[in-house]
Amino acid sequence: MNDYQQPDATGHFGNYGGTFASETLTHAIQELREAYERYKNDPEFLAEFNYELAHFVGRPSPIYHAARTSSEVGGAQIYLKREDLNHTGAHKINNTIGQAMLAKRMGKPRVIAETGAGQHGVATATICARYGLECVVYMGSQDVKRQSPNVYRMNLLGATVVPVESGSKTLKDALNEAMRDWVTNVENTFYIIGTVAGPHPYPMMVRDFQSVIGTECIAQMPDMLGGQGKQPDAVIACVGGGSNAMGIFHPYIPFAGTRLIGVEAAGEGLDSGKHSASILRGSPGVLHGNRTYLLQNEDGQVTETHSISAGLDYPGVGPEHAYLADIGRAEYVGVTDAQALEAFHYLCRTEGIIPALESSHAVAYAMQLAKTMRPDQSILVNLSGRGDKDIGTVADLSGVDFYDRPSMRGLSVKGGSL
Ligand SMILES: *Cc1c(COP(=O)(O)O)cnc(C)c1O
């Protein structure tokens, strides 16, 4: 694993990160830290991780030159890192494999996870099926309804989905509930967090597992750009919690000639109050075990968020992004729902790729930025996932009823079926 930009001994990146967790979890967190320290550079652990990435996920994922888009837009050449081609359709599987491997080594037969859109839940259920681990996924009841195909996928993979009825019944409530489960079942349970958030060591550990994305890009780009040692002028990724962005950014941190640009969900506009732009419009506070930028009111209450893409709909952001923003090594911008949707349709028709709505935010900003650059310059976009999961949302927004809304009868969740 890379050795630069590591958190300090207390898990802080500058003023962000740390461990804000109940006393009952102190032991479990310490145990996880020790296990990760022991295995992160262990040759046998890394060999197994790399084997899984190659044979189960299908890595390395290719880089694709979006040549038609680049010439139509004018300006810099746009390249896509195809995380959408991974098994389960997004970058999330990279991280769940690493954490499930730790769960096995720590002798924890039960895995819990939180999920919003269901992508992290599906990736966790997938690896638990592969390793024979019990899997329980917490999901806001609002999201259970919005994302019923993913609930059924988790059913098929043998996981138990627990609908969460508290708060806004979405991702942050699912995270709270998963934390509660962990406190109760800490002896036999491993909590697989899906992004670069949570108490130390999660932000560092998830970043390390996802860094395979950027490490591959550094090896692949010189061939794509036709020159030894050549790297892109800018790397762009969408930021929800920030794991796909940290995964591609981190290996590029020492490359001073490469701008790093994170795209937050500006929803209906950065000043509409309906967005998820925690860095651009938030302030420092504590959420889910770490100190970071949050969307909160004057009393420190976390506020409601909005994005067209469920995966970006989170009121916080990983602490390492907060740090990168403060020191200016990465820049953060906003893209609205409407701009993301336009980029979604554009990529479908121009490149034959249906991107996730999350990733469409990064594509939209790349198209804006490319126009301001020269044709001999290049932009690398992390295409974090495929858009199959989003076609229902897009159809609804387009007024298309392409099939009857899937019946939810027969979907099983804890306590019965819907
Ligand atoms: C979950 C998800 C995201 C957002 O999560 P990050 O931790 O910010 O990467 C982005 N893209 C896709 C396809 C996702 O599934």
CSV table of C-alpha atoms and ligand atoms in Angstrom, one decimal, residues 89-92 117 119-120 194-196 206 210 238-246 310-312 321 356-359 383-386 389-390, ligand 1:
chain,number,residue,atom,x,y,z
A,89,GLY,CA,-21.1,-2.9,-11.8
A,90,ALA,CA,-19.2,-0.4,-9.7
A,91,HIS,CA,-16.0,0.3,-7.7
A,92,LYS,CA,-17.6,-0.8,-4.4
A,117,ALA,CA,-28.9,2.9,-3.3
A,119,GLN,CA,-24.8,-0.9,-4.4
A,120,HIS,CA,-22.7,-1.3,-1.3
A,194,GLY,CA,-18.9,1.3,2.2
A,195,THR,CA,-17.0,4.6,1.8
A,196,VAL,CA,-14.0,6.5,3.2
A,206,VAL,CA,-11.2,1.9,2.4
A,210,GLN,CA,-9.8,1.5,-3.6
A,238,CYS,CA,-17.8,12.2,-8.2
A,239,VAL,CA,-17.8,12.5,-4.4
A,240,GLY,CA,-20.5,11.1,-2.2
A,241,GLY,CA,-18.7,9.7,0.8
A,242,GLY,CA,-15.6,9.9,-1.5
A,243,SER,CA,-14.3,6.3,-1.9
A,244,ASN,CA,-14.1,6.2,-5.7
A,245,ALA,CA,-12.5,9.6,-5.7
A,246,MET,CA,-10.0,8.8,-3.0
A,310,ALA,CA,-28.8,8.0,-4.3
A,311,GLY,CA,-25.1,7.2,-4.1
A,312,LEU,CA,-24.2,10.9,-3.7
A,321,HIS,CA,-11.2,15.0,1.2
A,356,ALA,CA,-24.4,5.5,-13.2
A,357,LEU,CA,-26.0,8.8,-12.4
A,358,GLU,CA,-23.3,9.3,-9.8
A,359,SER,CA,-20.6,9.0,-12.4
A,383,LEU,CA,-16.5,6.1,-14.4
A,384,SER,CA,-17.4,4.7,-11.0
A,385,GLY,CA,-20.4,2.5,-12.1
A,386,ARG,CA,-22.8,1.5,-14.7
A,389,LYS,CA,-29.6,0.5,-11.7
A,390,ASP,CA,-30.7,4.0,-12.7
B,1,LIG,C1,-21.8,4.4,-4.1
B,1,LIG,C2,-21.4,5.0,-5.4
B,1,LIG,C3,-20.8,6.3,-5.5
B,1,LIG,C4,-20.6,7.2,-4.3
B,1,LIG,O1,-19.7,6.7,-3.3
B,1,LIG,P1,-18.2,7.2,-3.1
B,1,LIG,O2,-17.8,6.6,-1.8
B,1,LIG,O3,-18.3,8.7,-3.1
B,1,LIG,O4,-17.4,6.7,-4.2
B,1,LIG,C5,-20.4,6.8,-6.7
B,1,LIG,N1,-20.6,6.0,-7.8
B,1,LIG,C6,-21.2,4.8,-7.8
B,1,LIG,C7,-21.5,4.1,-9.1
B,1,LIG,C8,-21.7,4.3,-6.6
B,1,LIG,O5,-22.3,3.1,-6.5
